[in-house]
mmCIF file of C-alpha atoms in Angstrom:
data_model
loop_
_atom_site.group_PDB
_atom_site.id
_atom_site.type_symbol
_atom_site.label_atom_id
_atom_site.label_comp_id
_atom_site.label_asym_id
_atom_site.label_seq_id
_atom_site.Cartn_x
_atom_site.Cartn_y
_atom_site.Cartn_z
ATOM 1 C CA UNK A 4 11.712 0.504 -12.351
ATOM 2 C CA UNK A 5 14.710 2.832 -14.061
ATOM 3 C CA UNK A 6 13.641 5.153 -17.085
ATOM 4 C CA UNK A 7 16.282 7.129 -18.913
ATOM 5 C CA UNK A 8 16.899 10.332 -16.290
ATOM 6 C CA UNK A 9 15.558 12.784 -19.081
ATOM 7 C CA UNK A 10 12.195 11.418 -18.081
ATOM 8 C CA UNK A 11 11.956 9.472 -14.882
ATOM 9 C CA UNK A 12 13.999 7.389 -12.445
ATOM 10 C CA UNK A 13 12.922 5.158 -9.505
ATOM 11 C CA UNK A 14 14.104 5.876 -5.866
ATOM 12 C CA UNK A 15 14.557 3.083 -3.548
ATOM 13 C CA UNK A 16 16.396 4.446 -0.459
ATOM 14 C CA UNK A 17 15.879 7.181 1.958
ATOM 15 C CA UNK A 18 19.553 9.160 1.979
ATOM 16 C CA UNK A 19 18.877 12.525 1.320
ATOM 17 C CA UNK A 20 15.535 12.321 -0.623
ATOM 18 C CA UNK A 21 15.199 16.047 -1.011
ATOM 19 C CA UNK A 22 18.391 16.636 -2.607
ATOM 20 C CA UNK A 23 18.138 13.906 -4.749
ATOM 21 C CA UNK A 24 15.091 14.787 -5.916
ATOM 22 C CA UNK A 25 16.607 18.764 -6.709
ATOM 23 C CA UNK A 26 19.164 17.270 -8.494
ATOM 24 C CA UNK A 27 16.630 15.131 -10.967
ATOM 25 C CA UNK A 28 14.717 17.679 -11.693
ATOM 26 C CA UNK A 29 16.838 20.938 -11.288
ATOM 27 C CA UNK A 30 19.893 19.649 -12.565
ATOM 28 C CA UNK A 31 19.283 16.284 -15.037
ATOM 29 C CA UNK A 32 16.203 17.885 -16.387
ATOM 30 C CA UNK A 33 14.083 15.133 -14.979
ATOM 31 C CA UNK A 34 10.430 14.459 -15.453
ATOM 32 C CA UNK A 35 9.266 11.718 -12.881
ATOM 33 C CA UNK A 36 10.260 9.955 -9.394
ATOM 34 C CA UNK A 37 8.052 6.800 -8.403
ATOM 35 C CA UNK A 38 9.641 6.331 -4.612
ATOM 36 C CA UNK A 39 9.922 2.194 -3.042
ATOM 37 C CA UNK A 40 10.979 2.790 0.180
ATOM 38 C CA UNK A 41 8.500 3.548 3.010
ATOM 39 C CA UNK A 42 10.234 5.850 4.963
ATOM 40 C CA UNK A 43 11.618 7.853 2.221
ATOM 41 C CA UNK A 44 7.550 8.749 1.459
ATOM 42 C CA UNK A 45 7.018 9.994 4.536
ATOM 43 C CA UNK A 46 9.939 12.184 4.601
ATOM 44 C CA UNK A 47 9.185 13.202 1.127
ATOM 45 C CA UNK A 48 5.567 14.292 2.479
ATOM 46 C CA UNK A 49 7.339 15.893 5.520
ATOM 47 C CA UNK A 50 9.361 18.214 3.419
ATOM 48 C CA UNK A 51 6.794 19.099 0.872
ATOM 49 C CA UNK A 52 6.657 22.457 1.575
ATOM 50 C CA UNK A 53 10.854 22.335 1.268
ATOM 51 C CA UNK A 54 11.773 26.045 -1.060
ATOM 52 C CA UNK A 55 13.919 23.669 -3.258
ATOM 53 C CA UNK A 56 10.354 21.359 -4.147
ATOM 54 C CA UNK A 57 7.609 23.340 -3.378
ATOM 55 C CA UNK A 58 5.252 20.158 -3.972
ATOM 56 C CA UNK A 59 1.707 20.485 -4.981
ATOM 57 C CA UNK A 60 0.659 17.838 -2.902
ATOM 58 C CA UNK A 61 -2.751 15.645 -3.830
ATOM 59 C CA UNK A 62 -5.407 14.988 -1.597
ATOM 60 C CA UNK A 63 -4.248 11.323 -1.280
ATOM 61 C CA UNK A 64 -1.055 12.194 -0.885
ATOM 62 C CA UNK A 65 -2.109 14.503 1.884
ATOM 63 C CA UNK A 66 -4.562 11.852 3.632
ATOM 64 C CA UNK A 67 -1.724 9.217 3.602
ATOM 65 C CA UNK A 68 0.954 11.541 4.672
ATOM 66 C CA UNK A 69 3.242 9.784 2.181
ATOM 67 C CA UNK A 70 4.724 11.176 -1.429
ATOM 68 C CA UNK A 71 5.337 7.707 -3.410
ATOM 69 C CA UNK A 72 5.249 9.566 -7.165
ATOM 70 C CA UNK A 73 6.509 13.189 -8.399
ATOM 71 C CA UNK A 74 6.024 14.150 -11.379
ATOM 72 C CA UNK A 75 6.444 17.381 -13.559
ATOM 73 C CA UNK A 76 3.168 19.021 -14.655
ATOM 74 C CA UNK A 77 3.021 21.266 -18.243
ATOM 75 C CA UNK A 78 3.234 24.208 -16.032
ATOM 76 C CA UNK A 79 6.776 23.297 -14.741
ATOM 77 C CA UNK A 80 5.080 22.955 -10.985
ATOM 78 C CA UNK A 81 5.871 20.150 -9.380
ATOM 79 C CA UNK A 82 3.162 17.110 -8.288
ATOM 80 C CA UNK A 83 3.535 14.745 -5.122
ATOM 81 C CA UNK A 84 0.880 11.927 -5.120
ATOM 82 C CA UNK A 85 0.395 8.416 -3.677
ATOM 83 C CA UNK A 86 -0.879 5.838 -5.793
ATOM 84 C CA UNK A 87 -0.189 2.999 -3.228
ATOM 85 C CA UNK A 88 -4.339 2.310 -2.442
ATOM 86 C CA UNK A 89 -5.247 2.272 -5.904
ATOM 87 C CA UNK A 90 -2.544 -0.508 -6.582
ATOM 88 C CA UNK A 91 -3.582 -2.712 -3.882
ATOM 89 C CA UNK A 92 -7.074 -2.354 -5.085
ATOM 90 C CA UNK A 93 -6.573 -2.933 -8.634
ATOM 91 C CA UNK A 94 -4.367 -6.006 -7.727
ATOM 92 C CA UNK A 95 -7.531 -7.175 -5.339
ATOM 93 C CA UNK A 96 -10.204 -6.386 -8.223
ATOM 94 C CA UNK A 97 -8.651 -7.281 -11.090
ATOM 95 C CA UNK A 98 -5.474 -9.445 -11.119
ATOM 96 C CA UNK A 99 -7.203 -11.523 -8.259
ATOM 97 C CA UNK A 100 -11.042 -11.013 -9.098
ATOM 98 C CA UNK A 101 -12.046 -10.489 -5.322
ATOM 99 C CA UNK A 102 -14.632 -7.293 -5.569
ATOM 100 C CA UNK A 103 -14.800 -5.198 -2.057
ATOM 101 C CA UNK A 104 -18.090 -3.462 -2.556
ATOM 102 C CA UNK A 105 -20.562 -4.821 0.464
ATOM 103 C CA UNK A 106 -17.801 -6.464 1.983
ATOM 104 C CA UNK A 107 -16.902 -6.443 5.570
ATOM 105 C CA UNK A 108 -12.887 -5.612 5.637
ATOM 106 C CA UNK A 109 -10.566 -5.678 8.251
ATOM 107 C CA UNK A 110 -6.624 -3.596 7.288
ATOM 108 C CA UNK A 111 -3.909 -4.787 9.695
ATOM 109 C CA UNK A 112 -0.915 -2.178 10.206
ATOM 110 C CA UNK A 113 -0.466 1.666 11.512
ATOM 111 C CA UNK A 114 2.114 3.172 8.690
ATOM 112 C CA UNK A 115 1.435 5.498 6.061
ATOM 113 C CA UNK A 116 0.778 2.053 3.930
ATOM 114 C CA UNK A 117 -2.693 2.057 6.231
ATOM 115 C CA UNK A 118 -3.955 5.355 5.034
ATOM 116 C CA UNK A 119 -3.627 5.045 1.935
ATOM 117 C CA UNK A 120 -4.902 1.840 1.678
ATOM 118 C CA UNK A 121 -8.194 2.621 3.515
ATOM 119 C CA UNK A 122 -8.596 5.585 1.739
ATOM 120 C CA UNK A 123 -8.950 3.568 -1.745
ATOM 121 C CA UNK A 124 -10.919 0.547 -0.082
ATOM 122 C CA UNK A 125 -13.006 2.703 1.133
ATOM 123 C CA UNK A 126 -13.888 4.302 -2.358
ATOM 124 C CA UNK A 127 -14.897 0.406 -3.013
ATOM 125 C CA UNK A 128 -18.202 0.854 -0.785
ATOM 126 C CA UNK A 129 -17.490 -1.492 1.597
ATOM 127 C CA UNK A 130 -20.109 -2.844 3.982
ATOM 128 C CA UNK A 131 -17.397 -2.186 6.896
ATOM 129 C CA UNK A 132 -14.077 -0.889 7.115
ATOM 130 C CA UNK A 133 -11.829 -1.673 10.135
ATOM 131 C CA UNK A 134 -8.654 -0.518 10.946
ATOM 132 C CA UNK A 135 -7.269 -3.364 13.912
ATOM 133 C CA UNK A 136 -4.293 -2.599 16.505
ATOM 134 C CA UNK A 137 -2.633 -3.947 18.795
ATOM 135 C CA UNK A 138 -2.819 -2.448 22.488
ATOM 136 C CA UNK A 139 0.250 -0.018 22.298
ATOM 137 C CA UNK A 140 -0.712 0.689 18.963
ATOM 138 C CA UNK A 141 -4.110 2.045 19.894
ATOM 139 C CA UNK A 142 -3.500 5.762 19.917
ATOM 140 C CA UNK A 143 -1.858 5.871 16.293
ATOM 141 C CA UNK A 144 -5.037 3.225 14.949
ATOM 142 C CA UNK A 145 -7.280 6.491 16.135
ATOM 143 C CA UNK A 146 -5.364 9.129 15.129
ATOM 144 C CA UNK A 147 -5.747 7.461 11.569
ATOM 145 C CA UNK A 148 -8.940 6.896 11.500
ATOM 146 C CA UNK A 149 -10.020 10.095 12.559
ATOM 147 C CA UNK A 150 -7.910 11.888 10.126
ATOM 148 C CA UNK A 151 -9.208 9.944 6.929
ATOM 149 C CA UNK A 152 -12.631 10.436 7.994
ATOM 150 C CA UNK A 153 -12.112 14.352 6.307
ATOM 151 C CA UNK A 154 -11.170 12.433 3.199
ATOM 152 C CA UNK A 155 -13.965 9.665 3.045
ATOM 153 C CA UNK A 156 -17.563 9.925 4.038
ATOM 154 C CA UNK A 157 -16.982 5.784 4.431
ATOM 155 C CA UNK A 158 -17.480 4.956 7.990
ATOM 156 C CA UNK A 159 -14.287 3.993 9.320
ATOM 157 C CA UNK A 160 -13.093 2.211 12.762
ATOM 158 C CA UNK A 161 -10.406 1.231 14.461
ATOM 159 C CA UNK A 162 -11.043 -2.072 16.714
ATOM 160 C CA UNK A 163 -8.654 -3.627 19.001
ATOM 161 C CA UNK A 164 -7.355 -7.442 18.193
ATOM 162 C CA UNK A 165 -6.830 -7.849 21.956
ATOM 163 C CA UNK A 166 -10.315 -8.039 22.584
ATOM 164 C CA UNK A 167 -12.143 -11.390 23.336
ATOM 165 C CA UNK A 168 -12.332 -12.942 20.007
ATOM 166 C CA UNK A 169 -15.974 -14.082 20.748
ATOM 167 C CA UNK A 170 -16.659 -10.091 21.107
ATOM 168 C CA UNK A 171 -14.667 -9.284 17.487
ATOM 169 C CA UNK A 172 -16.879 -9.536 14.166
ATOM 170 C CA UNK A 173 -16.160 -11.528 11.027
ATOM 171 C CA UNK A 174 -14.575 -10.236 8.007
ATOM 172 C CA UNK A 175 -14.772 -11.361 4.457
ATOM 173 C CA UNK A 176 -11.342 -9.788 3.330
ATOM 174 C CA UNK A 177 -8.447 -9.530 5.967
ATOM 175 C CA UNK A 178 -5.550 -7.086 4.377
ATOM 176 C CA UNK A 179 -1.996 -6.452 5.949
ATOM 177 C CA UNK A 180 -0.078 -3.248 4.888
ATOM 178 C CA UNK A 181 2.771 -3.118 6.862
ATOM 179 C CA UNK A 182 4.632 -4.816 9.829
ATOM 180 C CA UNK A 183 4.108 -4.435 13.364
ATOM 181 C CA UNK A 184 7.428 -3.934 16.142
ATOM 182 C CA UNK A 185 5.778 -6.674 17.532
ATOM 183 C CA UNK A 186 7.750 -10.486 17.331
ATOM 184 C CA UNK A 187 5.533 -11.956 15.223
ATOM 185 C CA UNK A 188 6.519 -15.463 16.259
ATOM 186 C CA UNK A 189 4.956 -14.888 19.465
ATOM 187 C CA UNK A 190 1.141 -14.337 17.766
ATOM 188 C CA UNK A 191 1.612 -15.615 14.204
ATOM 189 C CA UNK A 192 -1.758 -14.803 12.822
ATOM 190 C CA UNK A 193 -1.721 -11.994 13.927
ATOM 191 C CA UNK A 194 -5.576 -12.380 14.346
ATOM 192 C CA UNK A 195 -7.621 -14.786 16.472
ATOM 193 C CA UNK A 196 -8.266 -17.857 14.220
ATOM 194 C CA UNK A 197 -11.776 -18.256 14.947
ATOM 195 C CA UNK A 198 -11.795 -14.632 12.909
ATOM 196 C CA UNK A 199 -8.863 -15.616 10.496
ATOM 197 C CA UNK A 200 -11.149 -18.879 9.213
ATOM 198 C CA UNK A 201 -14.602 -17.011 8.613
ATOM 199 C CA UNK A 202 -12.459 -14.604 5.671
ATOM 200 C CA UNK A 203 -13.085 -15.648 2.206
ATOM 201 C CA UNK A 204 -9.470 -13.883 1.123
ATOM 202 C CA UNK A 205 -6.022 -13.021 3.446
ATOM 203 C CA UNK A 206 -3.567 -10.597 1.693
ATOM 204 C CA UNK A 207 -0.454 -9.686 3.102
ATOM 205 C CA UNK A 208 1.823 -7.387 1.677
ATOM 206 C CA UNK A 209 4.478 -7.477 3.854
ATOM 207 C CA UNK A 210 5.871 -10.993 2.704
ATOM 208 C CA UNK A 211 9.365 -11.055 1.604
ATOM 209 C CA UNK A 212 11.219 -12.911 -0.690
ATOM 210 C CA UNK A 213 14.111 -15.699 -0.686
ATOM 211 C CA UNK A 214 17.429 -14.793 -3.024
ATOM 212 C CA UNK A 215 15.512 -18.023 -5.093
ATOM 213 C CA UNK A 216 12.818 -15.392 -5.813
ATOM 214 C CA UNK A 217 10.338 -17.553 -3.992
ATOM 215 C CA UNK A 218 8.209 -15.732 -1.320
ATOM 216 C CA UNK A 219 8.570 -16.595 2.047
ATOM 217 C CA UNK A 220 4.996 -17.473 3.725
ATOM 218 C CA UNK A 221 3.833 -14.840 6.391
ATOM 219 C CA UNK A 222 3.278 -16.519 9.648
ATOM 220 C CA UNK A 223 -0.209 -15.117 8.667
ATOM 221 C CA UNK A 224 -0.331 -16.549 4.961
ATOM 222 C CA UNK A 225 0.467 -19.692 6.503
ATOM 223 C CA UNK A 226 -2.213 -19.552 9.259
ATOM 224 C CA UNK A 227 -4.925 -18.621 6.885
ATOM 225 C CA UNK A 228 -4.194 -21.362 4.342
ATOM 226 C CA UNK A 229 -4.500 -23.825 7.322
ATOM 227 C CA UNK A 230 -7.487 -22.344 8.045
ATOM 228 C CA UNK A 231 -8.848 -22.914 5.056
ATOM 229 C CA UNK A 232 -9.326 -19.354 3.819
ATOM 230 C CA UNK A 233 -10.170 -19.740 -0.065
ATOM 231 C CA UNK A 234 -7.771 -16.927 -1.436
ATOM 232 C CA UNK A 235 -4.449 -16.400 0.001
ATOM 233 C CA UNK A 236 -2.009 -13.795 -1.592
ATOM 234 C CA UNK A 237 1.104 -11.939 -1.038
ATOM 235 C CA UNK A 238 1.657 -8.547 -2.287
ATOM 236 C CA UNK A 239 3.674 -8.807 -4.934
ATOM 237 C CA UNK A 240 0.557 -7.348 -7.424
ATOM 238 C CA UNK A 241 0.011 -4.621 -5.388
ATOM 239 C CA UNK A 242 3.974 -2.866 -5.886
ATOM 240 C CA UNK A 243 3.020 -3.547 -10.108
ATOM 241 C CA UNK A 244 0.054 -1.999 -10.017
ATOM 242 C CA UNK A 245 1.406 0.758 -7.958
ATOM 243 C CA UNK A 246 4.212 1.502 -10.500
ATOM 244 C CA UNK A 247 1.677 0.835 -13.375
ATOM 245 C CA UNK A 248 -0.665 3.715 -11.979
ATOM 246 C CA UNK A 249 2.569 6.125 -11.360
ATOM 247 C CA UNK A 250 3.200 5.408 -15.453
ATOM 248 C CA UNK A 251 -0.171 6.277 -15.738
ATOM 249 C CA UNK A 252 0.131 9.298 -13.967
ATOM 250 C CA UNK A 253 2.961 10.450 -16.027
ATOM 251 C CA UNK A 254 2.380 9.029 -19.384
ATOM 252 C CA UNK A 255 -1.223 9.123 -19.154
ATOM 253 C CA UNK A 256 -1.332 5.689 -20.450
ATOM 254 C CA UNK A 257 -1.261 2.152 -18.240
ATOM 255 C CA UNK A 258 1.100 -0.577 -19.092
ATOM 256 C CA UNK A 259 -0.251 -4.001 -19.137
ATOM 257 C CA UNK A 260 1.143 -5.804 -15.953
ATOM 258 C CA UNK A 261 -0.430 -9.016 -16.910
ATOM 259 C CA UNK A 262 3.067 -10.835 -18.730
ATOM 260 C CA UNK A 263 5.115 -9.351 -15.790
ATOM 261 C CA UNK A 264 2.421 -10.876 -13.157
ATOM 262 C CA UNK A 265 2.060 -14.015 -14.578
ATOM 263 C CA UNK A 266 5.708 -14.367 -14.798
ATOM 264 C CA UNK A 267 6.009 -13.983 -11.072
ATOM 265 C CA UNK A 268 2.545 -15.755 -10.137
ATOM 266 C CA UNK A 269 4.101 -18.827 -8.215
ATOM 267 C CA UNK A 270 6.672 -16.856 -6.696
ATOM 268 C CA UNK A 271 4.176 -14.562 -4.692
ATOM 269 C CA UNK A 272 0.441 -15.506 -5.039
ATOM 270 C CA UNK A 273 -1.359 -18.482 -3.683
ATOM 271 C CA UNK A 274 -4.758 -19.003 -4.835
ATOM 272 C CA UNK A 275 -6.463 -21.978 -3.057
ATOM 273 C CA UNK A 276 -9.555 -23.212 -4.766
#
């Protein structure tokens, strides 16, 4: 998204985020910065405190350790937030009509994506809310957990997917966030399939796209529709609905994303029935 630089811009790159962001607001007068890119998030969070920001930082902002939306307040201070969880919730809820209270939910992935996205399932009263790693991934999976737990009073746990898969529980909604350094061709699920075909939905967000515009099938979208798994969906709702509650954040009003998601519907969701 590009608004006219008197009132916001999008950032997709990570360059020099804080001078960028000076020049917006110090120098074009600029009113709000929705970031894309991951690691530009984090590095926004990092230098939060920078003297030429000065962010107010939000709770969620400060939980996921990522900035993804700055904004200008009536005061002239300005606002980092994170409004990442909240999209992939509303895309969950609403676009896709899967609710999460009472469920049992299992997030795959250790980046800033998987705090914030616990943090707003786990506003969704969830039966049970699992964070899974890998074996060298173990130390970060704990070190998340135990951080969110001063922002949730959900019971949270990280569980390890190297474990017998006889020993691991079921899930009724398995989530990816972000990628793993590991090959992925070398466990393509991702998670055991005896777990992978109890779900009743598999989301992953990490799926790219060909230059068609198609989306390329995860090795674990793939596995889960020959599983069987009932709802199968790429994250191509959750990056609207994050943008949509940025505008909202700014404008105080949210866009309809419905044209713009059916518009895209066969490019990046798959919903088996």
């Amino acid at each position: 998204m590009n608004w006219d630089s008197s009132k916001g811009c999008a950032l997709s790159s990570q360059g020099e985020v804080v001078e960028q962001l000076r020049t917006f607001f110090e120098e074009s007068g600029g009113q709000g910065v929705h970031i894309v890119d991951p690691p530009s998030k984090e590095v926004l969070f990092q230098h939060s405190c920078h003297p030429s920001l000065d962010l107010e930082v939000t709770d969620r902002a400060m939980a996921s350790r990522a900035v993804n939306i700055v904004w200008r307040r009536s005061d002239n201070r300005l606002v980092g937030d994170n409004t990442d969880g909240e999209g992939l919730v509303w895309d969950v809820c609403s676009n896709l009509g899967v609710p999460l209270a009472a469920k049992s939910i299992l997030v795959l992935g250790v980046g800033s994506e998987s705090r914030s996205a616990l943090l707003s399932l786990a506003s969704q009263r969830p039966a049970s809310l699992h964070l899974g790693y890998r074996p060298e991934e173990g130390a970060q999976a704990q070190e998340i957990v135990s951080t969110l737990a001063r922002f949730t009073e959900c019971p949270l746990q990280a569980i390890s997917l190297a474990d017998d898969p006889a020993a691991l529980p079921s899930y009724d909604i398995i989530i990816r966030v972000s990628r793993s350094g590991e090959d992925e061709e070398a466990s393509p699920s991702l998670v055991p399939l005896s777990v992978l075909r109890q779900a009743q939905m598999v989301y992953d967000a990490t799926g790219e796209t060909h230059d068609s515009g198609h989306a390329l099938g995860t090795p674990l979208l793939q596995a889960a529709r020959q599983s069987g798994v009932q709802c199968v969906s790429g994250g191509l709702g959750m990056h609207i609905e994050q943008a949509a509650e940025s505008f909202l954040v700014w404008r105080g009003i949210r866009p309809d994303t419905s044209t713009l998601l059916e518009d895209h519907q066969e490019e990046d969701q798959h919903i088996l029935r």
